[in-house]
Coordinates of N, CA and C in Angstrom, one line a residue:
M259 N -1.2 -13.2 8.0 CA -1.0 -12.7 9.4 C -2.0 -11.7 9.8
E260 N -2.5 -11.9 11.0 CA -3.6 -11.0 11.5 C -3.0 -9.6 11.7
G261 N -3.8 -8.6 11.3 CA -3.3 -7.2 11.4 C -2.7 -6.7 10.2
I262 N -2.5 -7.5 9.2 CA -2.0 -7.1 7.9 C -3.0 -7.4 6.8
V263 N -3.3 -6.4 6.0 CA -4.2 -6.5 4.9 C -3.3 -6.5 3.7
T264 N -3.5 -7.4 2.8 CA -2.7 -7.5 1.5 C -3.6 -7.1 0.4
L265 N -3.1 -6.2 -0.4 CA -3.8 -5.7 -1.6 C -3.0 -6.1 -2.8
D266 N -3.5 -6.9 -3.7 CA -2.9 -7.2 -5.0 C -3.4 -6.2 -6.0
L267 N -2.6 -5.3 -6.4 CA -3.0 -4.2 -7.3 C -2.6 -4.5 -8.8
H268 N -2.1 -5.7 -9.1 CA -1.8 -6.0 -10.5 C -3.0 -5.9 -11.4
G269 N -2.8 -5.3 -12.5 CA -3.9 -5.2 -13.5 C -4.8 -4.0 -13.3
K270 N -4.6 -3.2 -12.2 CA -5.4 -2.0 -11.9 C -4.7 -0.8 -12.5
N271 N -5.5 0.2 -12.9 CA -4.9 1.4 -13.3 C -4.7 2.3 -12.1
E272 N -4.2 3.5 -12.2 CA -3.9 4.4 -11.1 C -5.2 4.7 -10.3
Y273 N -6.2 5.0 -11.0 CA -7.5 5.4 -10.3 C -8.0 4.2 -9.5
Q274 N -8.0 3.0 -10.1 CA -8.6 1.8 -9.4 C -7.7 1.5 -8.2
A275 N -6.4 1.6 -8.3 CA -5.5 1.3 -7.2 C -5.7 2.3 -6.1
R276 N -5.8 3.6 -6.4 CA -6.0 4.6 -5.4 C -7.3 4.3 -4.6
A277 N -8.4 4.0 -5.4 CA -9.7 3.7 -4.8 C -9.6 2.4 -3.9
T278 N -8.9 1.4 -4.3 CA -8.7 0.2 -3.5 C -8.0 0.5 -2.2
I279 N -6.9 1.3 -2.3 CA -6.2 1.6 -1.1 C -7.0 2.5 -0.1
N280 N -7.7 3.5 -0.7 CA -8.5 4.4 0.1 C -9.6 3.6 0.9
G281 N -10.2 2.6 0.2 CA -11.2 1.7 0.8 C -10.6 0.9 1.9
A282 N -9.4 0.4 1.7 CA -8.7 -0.4 2.8 C -8.4 0.5 4.0
L283 N -8.0 1.7 3.7 CA -7.7 2.6 4.8 C -8.9 3.0 5.6
G284 N -10.0 3.1 4.9 CA -11.3 3.4 5.6 C -11.8 2.2 6.4
R285 N -11.4 1.0 6.1 CA -11.8 -0.2 6.8 C -10.7 -0.7 7.7
S286 N -9.7 0.1 8.1 CA -8.5 -0.4 8.7 C -8.5 -0.6 10.2
R287 N -9.7 -0.6 10.8 CA -9.8 -0.8 12.2 C -9.1 -2.2 12.6
G288 N -8.2 -2.2 13.5 CA -7.5 -3.4 13.9 C -6.4 -3.8 13.0
V289 N -6.1 -3.0 12.0 CA -5.1 -3.3 11.1 C -3.9 -2.4 11.4
Y290 N -2.7 -2.9 11.3 CA -1.5 -2.1 11.6 C -0.7 -1.9 10.3
R291 N -1.0 -2.6 9.3 CA -0.2 -2.6 8.1 C -1.0 -3.0 6.9
I292 N -0.9 -2.2 5.8 CA -1.5 -2.6 4.5 C -0.4 -2.8 3.5
R293 N -0.3 -4.1 3.1 CA 0.7 -4.4 2.1 C 0.2 -4.3 0.7
C294 N 0.8 -3.4 -0.1 CA 0.4 -3.1 -1.5 C 1.4 -3.8 -2.4
I295 N 0.9 -4.8 -3.1 CA 1.7 -5.5 -4.1 C 1.3 -4.9 -5.4
H296 N 2.3 -4.0 -5.9 CA 2.0 -3.3 -7.1 C 2.8 -3.7 -8.3
G297 N 3.9 -4.5 -8.1 CA 4.7 -4.9 -9.2 C 5.6 -3.8 -9.7
Y298 N 6.5 -4.1 -10.6 CA 7.2 -3.0 -11.2 C 7.7 -3.4 -12.6
H299 N 7.5 -4.6 -13.0 CA 8.0 -5.0 -14.4 C 7.2 -4.3 -15.5
G300 N 5.9 -4.0 -15.2 CA 5.1 -3.4 -16.2 C 5.1 -1.9 -16.1
G301 N 6.0 -1.3 -15.3 CA 6.1 0.1 -15.1 C 6.0 0.4 -13.6
T302 N 6.3 1.7 -13.3 CA 6.4 2.1 -11.9 C 5.3 3.1 -11.5
V303 N 4.2 3.2 -12.3 CA 3.2 4.2 -12.1 C 2.5 4.0 -10.7
L304 N 2.1 2.7 -10.5 CA 1.4 2.4 -9.2 C 2.4 2.6 -8.0
R305 N 3.6 2.1 -8.1 CA 4.6 2.3 -7.1 C 4.8 3.7 -6.7
D306 N 5.0 4.5 -7.8 CA 5.3 6.0 -7.6 C 4.1 6.7 -7.0
M307 N 2.9 6.3 -7.4 CA 1.7 7.0 -6.9 C 1.5 6.6 -5.4
I308 N 1.7 5.4 -5.0 CA 1.5 5.0 -3.6 C 2.6 5.7 -2.8
R309 N 3.8 5.7 -3.2 CA 4.8 6.3 -2.4 C 4.7 7.9 -2.3
R310 N 4.1 8.5 -3.3 CA 3.9 9.9 -3.4 C 2.7 10.3 -2.6
E311 N 1.6 9.7 -2.8 CA 0.3 10.1 -2.3 C 0.0 9.6 -0.9
F312 N 0.5 8.5 -0.5 CA 0.1 7.9 0.8 C 1.2 8.1 1.9
A313 N 2.3 8.5 1.6 CA 3.4 8.7 2.6 C 3.0 9.6 3.7
S314 N 2.2 10.7 3.4 CA 1.8 11.7 4.4 C 0.6 11.2 5.1
R315 N -0.1 10.2 4.7 CA -1.3 9.7 5.3 C -1.2 8.6 6.3
V316 N 0.0 8.0 6.4 CA 0.3 6.9 7.2 C 1.5 7.2 8.1
L317 N 1.7 6.4 9.1 CA 2.8 6.6 10.0 C 4.1 6.6 9.3
R318 N 4.3 5.6 8.4 CA 5.5 5.5 7.6 C 5.3 4.5 6.5
L319 N 6.1 4.6 5.4 CA 6.1 3.6 4.4 C 7.3 2.6 4.6
Q320 N 7.1 1.4 4.3 CA 8.2 0.4 4.4 C 8.3 -0.3 3.0
I321 N 9.4 -0.1 2.4 CA 9.6 -0.7 1.1 C 10.1 -2.1 1.3
I322 N 9.3 -3.1 0.9 CA 9.7 -4.5 1.1 C 10.6 -4.9 0.0
N323 N 10.2 -4.6 -1.2 CA 11.1 -4.8 -2.4 C 10.6 -3.9 -3.5
E324 N 11.1 -4.0 -4.7 CA 10.7 -3.1 -5.8 C 9.2 -3.3 -6.1
G325 N 8.6 -4.4 -5.9 CA 7.2 -4.6 -6.2 C 6.2 -4.6 -5.1
T326 N 6.7 -4.3 -3.9 CA 5.8 -4.3 -2.7 C 6.1 -3.1 -1.8
T327 N 5.1 -2.4 -1.4 CA 5.3 -1.3 -0.4 C 4.2 -1.5 0.7
D328 N 4.7 -1.4 1.9 CA 3.8 -1.5 3.1 C 3.4 -0.1 3.6
L329 N 2.2 0.1 3.9 CA 1.7 1.3 4.5 C 1.6 1.0 6.0
V330 N 2.4 1.5 6.8 CA 2.4 1.2 8.3 C 1.5 2.2 8.9
L331 N 0.4 1.7 9.5 CA -0.6 2.6 10.1 C -0.3 2.8 11.6
R332 N 0.3 1.8 12.2 CA 0.7 1.9 13.6 C 1.7 0.8 13.9
E333 N 2.5 1.0 14.9 CA 3.5 0.0 15.3 C 2.8 -1.2 15.9
F334 N 3.3 -2.3 15.7 CA 2.7 -3.6 16.3 C 3.0 -3.7 17.7

């Protein structure tokens, strides 16, 4: 879907995931949502980091399911 960027963060450590998300935020012109697929079966480190560190940097977070969090940059 146009306007949504999907990031698959599986296999990344916390530093790599943070850098990937920051890069996407920097290139977010025309994007209204960044979908972060972080998973949760291998642990919740990425999920917790995303929800903790990026909540104040975006309009809002939308929890799609336990393994996916959307960063809503603006309303569609």
